[in-house]
Short mmCIF file of C-alpha atoms and ligand atoms in Angstrom, two decimals:
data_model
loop_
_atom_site.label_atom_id
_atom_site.label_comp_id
_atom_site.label_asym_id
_atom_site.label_seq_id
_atom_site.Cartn_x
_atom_site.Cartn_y
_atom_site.Cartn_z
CA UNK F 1 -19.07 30.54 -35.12
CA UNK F 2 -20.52 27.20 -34.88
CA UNK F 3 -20.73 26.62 -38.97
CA UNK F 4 -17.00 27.84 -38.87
CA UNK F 5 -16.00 24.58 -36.28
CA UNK F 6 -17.12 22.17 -39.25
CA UNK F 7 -16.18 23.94 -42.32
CA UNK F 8 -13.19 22.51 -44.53
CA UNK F 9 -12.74 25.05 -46.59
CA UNK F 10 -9.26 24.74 -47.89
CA UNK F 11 -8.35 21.42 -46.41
CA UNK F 12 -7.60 18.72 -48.65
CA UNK F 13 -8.70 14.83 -48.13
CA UNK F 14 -7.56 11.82 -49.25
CA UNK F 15 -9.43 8.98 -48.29
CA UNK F 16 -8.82 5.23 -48.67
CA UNK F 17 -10.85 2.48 -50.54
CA UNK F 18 -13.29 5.26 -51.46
CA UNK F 19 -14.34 3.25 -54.87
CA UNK F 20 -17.58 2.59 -53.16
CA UNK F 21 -19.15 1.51 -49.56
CA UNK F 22 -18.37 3.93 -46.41
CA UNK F 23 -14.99 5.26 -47.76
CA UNK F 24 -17.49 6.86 -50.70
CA UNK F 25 -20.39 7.80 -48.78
CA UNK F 26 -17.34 9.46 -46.42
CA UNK F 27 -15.63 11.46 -49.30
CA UNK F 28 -18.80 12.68 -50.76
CA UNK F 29 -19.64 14.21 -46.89
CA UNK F 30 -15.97 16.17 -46.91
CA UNK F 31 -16.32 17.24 -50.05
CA UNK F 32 -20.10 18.58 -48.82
CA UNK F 33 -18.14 20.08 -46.39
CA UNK F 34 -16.00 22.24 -48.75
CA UNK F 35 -12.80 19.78 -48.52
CA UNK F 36 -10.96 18.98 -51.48
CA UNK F 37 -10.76 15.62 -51.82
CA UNK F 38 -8.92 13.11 -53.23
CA UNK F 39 -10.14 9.34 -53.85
CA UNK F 40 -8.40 5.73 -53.82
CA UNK F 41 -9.06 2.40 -54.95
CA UNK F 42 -6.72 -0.17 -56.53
CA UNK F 43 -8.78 -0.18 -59.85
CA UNK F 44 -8.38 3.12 -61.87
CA UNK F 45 -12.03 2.38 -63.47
CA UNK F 46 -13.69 1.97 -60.99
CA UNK F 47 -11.98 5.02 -59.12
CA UNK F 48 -13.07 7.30 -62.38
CA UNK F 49 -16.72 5.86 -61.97
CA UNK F 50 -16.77 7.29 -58.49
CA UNK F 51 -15.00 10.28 -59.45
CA UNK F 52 -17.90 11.01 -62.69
CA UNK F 53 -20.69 10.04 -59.89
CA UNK F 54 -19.69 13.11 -57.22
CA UNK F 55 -18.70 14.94 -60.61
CA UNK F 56 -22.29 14.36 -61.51
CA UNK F 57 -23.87 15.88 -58.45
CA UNK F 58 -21.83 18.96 -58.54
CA UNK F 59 -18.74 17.72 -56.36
CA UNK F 60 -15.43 17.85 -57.73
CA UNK F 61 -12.84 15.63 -56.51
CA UNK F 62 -9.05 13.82 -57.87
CA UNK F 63 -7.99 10.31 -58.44
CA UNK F 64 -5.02 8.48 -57.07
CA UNK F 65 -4.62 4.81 -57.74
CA UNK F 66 -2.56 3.11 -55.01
CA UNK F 67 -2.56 -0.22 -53.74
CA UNK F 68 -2.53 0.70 -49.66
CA UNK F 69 -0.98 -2.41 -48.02
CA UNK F 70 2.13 -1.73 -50.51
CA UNK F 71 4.03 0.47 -48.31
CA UNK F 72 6.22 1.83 -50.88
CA UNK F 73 3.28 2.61 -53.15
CA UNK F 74 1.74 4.43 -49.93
CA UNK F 75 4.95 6.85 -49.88
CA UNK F 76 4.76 7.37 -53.29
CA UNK F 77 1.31 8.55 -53.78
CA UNK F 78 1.70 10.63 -51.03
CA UNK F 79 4.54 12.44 -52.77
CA UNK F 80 2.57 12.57 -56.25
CA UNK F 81 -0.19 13.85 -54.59
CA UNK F 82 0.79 16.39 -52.57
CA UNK F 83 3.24 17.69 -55.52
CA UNK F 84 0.34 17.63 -57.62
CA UNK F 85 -2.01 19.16 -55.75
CA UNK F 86 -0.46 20.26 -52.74
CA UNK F 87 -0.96 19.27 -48.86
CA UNK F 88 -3.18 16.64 -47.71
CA UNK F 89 -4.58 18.15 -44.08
CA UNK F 90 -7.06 15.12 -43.67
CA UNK F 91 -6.41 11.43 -44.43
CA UNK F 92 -9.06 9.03 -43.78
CA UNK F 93 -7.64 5.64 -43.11
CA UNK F 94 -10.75 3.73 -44.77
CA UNK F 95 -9.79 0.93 -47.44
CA UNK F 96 -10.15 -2.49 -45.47
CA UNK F 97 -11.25 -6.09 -46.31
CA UNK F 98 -12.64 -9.22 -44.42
CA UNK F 99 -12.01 -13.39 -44.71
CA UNK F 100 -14.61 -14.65 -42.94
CA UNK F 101 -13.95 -18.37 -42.21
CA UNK F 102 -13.32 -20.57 -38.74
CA UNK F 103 -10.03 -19.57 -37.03
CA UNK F 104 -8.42 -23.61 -37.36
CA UNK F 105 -9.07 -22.93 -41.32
CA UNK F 106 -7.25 -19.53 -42.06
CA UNK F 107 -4.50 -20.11 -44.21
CA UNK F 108 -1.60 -17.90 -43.35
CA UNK F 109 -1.72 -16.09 -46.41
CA UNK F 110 -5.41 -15.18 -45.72
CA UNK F 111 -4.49 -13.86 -42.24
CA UNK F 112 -1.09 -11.85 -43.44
CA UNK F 113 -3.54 -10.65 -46.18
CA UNK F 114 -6.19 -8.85 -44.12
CA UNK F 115 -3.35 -8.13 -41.41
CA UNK F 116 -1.38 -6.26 -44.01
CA UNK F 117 -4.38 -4.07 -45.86
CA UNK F 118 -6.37 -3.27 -42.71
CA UNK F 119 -3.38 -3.08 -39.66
CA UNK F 120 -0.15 -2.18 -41.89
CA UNK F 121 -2.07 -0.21 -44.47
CA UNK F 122 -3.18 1.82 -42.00
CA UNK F 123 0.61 2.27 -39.99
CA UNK F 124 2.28 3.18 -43.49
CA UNK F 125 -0.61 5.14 -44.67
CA UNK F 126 -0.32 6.81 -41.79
CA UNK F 127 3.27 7.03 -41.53
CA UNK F 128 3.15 8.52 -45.05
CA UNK F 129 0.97 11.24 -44.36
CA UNK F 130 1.83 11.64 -41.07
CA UNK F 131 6.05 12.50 -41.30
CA UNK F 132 4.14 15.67 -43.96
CA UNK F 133 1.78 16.72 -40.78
CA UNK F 134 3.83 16.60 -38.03
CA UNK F 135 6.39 18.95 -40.23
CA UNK F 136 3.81 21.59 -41.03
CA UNK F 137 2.21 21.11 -37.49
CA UNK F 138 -1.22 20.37 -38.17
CA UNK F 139 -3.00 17.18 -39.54
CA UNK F 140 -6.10 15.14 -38.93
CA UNK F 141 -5.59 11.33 -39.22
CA UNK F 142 -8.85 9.28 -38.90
CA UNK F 143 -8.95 5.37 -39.10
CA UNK F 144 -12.01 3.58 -39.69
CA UNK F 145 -11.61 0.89 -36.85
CA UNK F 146 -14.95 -1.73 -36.01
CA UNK F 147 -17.14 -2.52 -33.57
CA UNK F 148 -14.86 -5.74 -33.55
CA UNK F 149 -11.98 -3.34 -32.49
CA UNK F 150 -13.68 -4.73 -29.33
CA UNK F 151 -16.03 -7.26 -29.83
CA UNK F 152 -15.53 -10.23 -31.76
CA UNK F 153 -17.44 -13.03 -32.91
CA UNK F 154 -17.10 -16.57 -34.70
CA UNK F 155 -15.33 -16.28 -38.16
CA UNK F 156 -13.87 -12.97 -37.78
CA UNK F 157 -10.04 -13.52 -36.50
CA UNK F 158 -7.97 -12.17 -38.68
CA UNK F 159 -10.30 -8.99 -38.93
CA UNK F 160 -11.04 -8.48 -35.46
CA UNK F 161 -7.40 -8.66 -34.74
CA UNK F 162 -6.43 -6.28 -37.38
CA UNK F 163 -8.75 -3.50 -35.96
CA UNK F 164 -8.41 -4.13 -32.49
CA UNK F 165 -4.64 -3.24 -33.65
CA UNK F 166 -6.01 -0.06 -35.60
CA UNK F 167 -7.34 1.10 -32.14
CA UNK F 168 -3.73 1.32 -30.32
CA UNK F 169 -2.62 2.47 -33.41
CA UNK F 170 -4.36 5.35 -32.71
CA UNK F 171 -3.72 5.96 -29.63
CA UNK F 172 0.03 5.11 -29.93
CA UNK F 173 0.30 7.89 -32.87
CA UNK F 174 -1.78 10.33 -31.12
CA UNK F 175 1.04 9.97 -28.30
CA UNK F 176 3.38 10.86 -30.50
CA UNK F 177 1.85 13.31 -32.52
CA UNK F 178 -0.45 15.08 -30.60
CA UNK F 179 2.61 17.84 -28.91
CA UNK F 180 3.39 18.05 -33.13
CA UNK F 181 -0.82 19.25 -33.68
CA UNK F 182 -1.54 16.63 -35.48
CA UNK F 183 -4.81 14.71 -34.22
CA UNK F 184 -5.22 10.96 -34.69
CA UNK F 185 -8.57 9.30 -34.31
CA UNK F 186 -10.73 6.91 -35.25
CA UNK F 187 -14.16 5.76 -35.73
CA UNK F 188 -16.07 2.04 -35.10
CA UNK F 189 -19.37 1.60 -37.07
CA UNK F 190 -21.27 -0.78 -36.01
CA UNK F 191 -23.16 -2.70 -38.89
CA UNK F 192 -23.75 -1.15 -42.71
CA UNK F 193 -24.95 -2.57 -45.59
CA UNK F 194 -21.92 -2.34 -48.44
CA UNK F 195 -19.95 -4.89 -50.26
CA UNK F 196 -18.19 -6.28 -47.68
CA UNK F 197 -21.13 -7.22 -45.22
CA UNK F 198 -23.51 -8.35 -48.64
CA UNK F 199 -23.33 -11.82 -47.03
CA UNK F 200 -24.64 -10.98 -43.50
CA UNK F 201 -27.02 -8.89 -44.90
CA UNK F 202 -28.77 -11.66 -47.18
CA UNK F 203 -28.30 -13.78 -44.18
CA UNK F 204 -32.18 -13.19 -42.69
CA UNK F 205 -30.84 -15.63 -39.79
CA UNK F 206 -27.99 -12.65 -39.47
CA UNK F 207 -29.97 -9.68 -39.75
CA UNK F 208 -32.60 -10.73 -37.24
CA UNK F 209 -30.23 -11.43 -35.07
CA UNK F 210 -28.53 -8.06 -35.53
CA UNK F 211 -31.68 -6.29 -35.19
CA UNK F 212 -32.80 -7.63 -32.26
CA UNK F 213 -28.88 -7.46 -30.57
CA UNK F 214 -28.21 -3.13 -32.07
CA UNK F 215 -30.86 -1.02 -29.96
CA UNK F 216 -31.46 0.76 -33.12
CA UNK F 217 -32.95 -2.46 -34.29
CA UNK F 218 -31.35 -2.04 -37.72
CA UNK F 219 -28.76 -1.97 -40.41
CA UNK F 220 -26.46 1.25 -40.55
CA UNK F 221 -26.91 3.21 -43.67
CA UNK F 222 -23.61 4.79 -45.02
CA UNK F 223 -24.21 8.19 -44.98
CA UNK F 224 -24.50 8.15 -40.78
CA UNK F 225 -20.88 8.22 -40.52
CA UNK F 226 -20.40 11.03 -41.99
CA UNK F 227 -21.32 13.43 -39.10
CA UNK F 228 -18.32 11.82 -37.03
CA UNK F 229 -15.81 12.00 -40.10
CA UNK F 230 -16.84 15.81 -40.49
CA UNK F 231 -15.72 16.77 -37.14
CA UNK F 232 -13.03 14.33 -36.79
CA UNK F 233 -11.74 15.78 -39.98
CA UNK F 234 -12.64 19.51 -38.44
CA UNK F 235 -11.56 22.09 -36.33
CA UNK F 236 -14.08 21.57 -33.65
CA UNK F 237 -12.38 18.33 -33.05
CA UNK F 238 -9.18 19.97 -32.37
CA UNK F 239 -8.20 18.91 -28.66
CA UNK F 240 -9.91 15.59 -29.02
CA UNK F 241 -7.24 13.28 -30.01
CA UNK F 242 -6.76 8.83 -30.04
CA UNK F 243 -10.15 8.48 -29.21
CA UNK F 244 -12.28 6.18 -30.55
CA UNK F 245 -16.02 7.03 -31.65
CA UNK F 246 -18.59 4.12 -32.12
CA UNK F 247 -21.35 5.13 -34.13
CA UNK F 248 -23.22 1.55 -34.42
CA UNK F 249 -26.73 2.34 -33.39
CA UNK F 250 -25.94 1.62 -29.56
CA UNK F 251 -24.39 -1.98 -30.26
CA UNK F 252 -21.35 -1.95 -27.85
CA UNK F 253 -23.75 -0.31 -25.17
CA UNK F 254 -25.74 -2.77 -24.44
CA UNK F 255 -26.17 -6.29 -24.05
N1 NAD M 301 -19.58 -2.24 -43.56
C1 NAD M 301 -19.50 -2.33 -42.25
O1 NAD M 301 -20.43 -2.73 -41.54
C2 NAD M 301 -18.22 -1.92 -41.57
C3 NAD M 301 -18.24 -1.86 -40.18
C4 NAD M 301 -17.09 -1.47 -39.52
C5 NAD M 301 -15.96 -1.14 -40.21
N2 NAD M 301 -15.98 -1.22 -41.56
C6 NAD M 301 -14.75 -0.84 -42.24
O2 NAD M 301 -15.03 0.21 -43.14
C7 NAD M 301 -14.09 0.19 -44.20
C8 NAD M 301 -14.84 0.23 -45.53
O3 NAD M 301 -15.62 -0.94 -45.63
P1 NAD M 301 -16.92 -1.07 -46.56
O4 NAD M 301 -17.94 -1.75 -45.74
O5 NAD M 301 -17.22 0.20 -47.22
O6 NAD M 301 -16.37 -2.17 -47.59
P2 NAD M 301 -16.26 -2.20 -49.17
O7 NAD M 301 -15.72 -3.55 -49.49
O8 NAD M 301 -17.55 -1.76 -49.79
O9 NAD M 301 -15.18 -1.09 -49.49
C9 NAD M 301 -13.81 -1.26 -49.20
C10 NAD M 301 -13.02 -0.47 -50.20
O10 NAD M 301 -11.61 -0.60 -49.91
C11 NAD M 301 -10.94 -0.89 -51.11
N3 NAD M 301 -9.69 -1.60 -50.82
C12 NAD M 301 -9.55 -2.83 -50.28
N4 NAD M 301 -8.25 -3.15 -50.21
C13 NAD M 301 -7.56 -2.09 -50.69
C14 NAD M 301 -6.19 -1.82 -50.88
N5 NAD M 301 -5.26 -2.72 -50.54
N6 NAD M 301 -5.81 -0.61 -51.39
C15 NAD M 301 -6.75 0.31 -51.74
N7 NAD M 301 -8.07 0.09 -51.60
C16 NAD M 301 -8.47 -1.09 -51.08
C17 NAD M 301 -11.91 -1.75 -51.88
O11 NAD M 301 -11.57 -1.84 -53.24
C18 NAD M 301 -13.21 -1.00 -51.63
O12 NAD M 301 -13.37 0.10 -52.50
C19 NAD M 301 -13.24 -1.06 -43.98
O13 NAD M 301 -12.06 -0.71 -43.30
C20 NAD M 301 -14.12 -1.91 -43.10
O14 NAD M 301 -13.39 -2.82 -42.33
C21 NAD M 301 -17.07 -1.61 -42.27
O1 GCO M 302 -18.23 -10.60 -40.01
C1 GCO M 302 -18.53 -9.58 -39.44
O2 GCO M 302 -19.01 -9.54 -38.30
C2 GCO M 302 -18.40 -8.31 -40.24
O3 GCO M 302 -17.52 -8.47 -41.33
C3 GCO M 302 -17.89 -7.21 -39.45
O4 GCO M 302 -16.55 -7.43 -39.30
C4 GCO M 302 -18.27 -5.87 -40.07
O5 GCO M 302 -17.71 -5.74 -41.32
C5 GCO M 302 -17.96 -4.70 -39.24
O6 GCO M 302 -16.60 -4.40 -39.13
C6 GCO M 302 -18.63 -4.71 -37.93
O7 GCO M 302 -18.43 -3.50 -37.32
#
C-alpha cells in the first residue's frame, strides 16, 4: 500500500534544465522511481552526456533539446514528445538561471533575461503541458521555486522576483486546474552546491555565513530534493495541490 503511493510506474517525466545540477539529481530520482523520463537542456551534447551517465547506471531515459523561455519551442517539444513517446503525466518545471549584480546596475536585458527563463519559462512550459493534462484529467506540474520565493537578499532582484512570481504561479494554476485533476506544486530548496551557486560556495565569507544562518549548518546536497519531487510527482500527493514545500535545511524557519 504504502510503496504503491510513491511508485511511477508508467508515468512519464520530462524535466527541465536536467543537463546537470538539481534538475539531474531530480530525473535520476523519478526514473529510480520507475518513471520514464525525459531530459532537457539547450545543448544536445551535453543532454547526451547526461543521458549515457543514467544509461550507465542502469537508468534509461530520452532526450529533447528545447530552449524553455522560447515559448513556441516549449509547444513544440511538447507535441514531438508526446507523439514520440506518448503522454507526459509529470513535468518538472526545473531549468532556471541567476545575474547576480546590485539592483541600480541590472541592465534591462539582464532582468527580461532571467524574468523570461525562470517566470515565463515556467507559465509556457506549463501552459504547454498543462492544456494536454487538464484534457486527459490528470497531471502533476511541479516548479522548482527558491527560498528567495520569499526571502531575498542583496544582488538577487531579478531572481528573487522571478520566483516569488513562480510561487503564485502555482497557486494561480492550481486554481484553475485543480477541479480538471491536475495538481500544481512546487518546491523551494534552500542552498545546494551546483553550477549556479559555484560562486557562493567558494565564497568562505558566504558559506560561513550560510552555515551559521541554515539550522542544518550546511550546504544542501542534490540528491535531498528528491524525496519531495517523488511524492509531488506521486499519487500520495494527490489532494495536495499549489503548495509550496521548502526543503532548505530549516532556513526560512528560523532566524
Ligand atoms: N542551487 C541552488 O541552491 C538552488 C536553490 C533554489 C532553487 N534553485 C533552482 O533550481 C533550478 C536548477 O538550478 P541548479 O542549481 O541545478 O543550476 P544549474 O545551473 O546547475 O542548472 C540549471 C540547468 O538549467 C538549464 N537551463 C538554463 N536555462 C535554460 C533554458 N532557457 N532552457 C533549457 N534549459 C535551461 C541549464 O543549462 C542547466 O542545465 C533553477 O531553477 C534554480 O533557480 C537552485
Ligand atoms: O544569490 C543567491 O542567493 C543564490 O543564487 C540563490 O538565489 C540560490 O540560487 C537559491 O535559489 C537559494 O534558494
Amino acid at each position: 500500500m504504502a510503496a504503491a503511493l510513491f511508485d511511477l510506474k508508467g508515468r512519464r517525466a520530462l524535466v527541465t534544465g536536467s543537463s546537470q545540477g538539481i534538475g539531474l539529481a531530480l530525473a535520476r530520482g523519478l526514473a529510480e522511481a520507475g518513471a520514464a523520463v525525459v531530459l532537457n537542456g539547450r545543448d544536445p551534447a551535453r543532454l547526451e552526456a547526461a543521458r549515457a551517465g543514467l544509461a550507465a547506471t542502469g537508468l534509461a531515459a530520452e532526450t529533447a533539446p528545447f530552449d524553455v523561455s522560447d515559448a513556441a519551442a516549449a509547444e513544440a517539444a511538447l507535441e514531438g514528445i508526446e507523439a514520440r513517446l506518448g503522454p507526459v503525466d509529470i513535468l518538472v518545471n526545473n531549468a532556471g538561471i541567476t545575474r547576480r549584480m546590485p539592483a541600480l546596475e541590472v541592465p534591462e536585458t539582464t532582468w527580461h533575461e532571467v524574468l523570461r527563463t525562470n517566470l515565463d519559462g515556467v507559465f509556457f512550459m506549463a501552459q504547454a503541458a498543462g492544456r494536454r493534462m487538464v484534457a486527459r484529467g490528470h497531471g502533476k506540474i511541479i516548479n522548482i521555486a527558491s527560498v528567495q520565493s520569499d526571502l531575498a537578499r542583496p544582488g538577487t532582484a531579478p531572481y528573487a522576483t522571478s520566483k516569488g512570481g513562480v510561487r503564485m504561479l502555482t497557486r494561480a494554476l492550481c486554481a484553475e486546474w485543480a477541479p480538471r485533476g491536475v495538481q500544481v506544486n512546487a518546491i523551494a530548496p534552500g542552498y545546494f552546491a551546483t553550477e549556479l551557486t559555484r560562486p557562493l560556495v567558494e565564497d568562505t565569507d558566504f558559506t560561513a555565513w550560510l552555515r551559521r544562518r541554515t539550522p542544518a549548518g550546511r550546504w544542501g546536497r542534490v540528491e535531498e530534493l528528491v524525496g519531495a519531487c517523488v511524492f509531488l510527482a506521486a499519487p500520495a500527493s494527490d489532494f495536495v495541490n499549489g503548495q509550496m514545500l521548502y526543503v532548505d535545511g530549516g532556513l526560512t524557519a528560523a532566524v
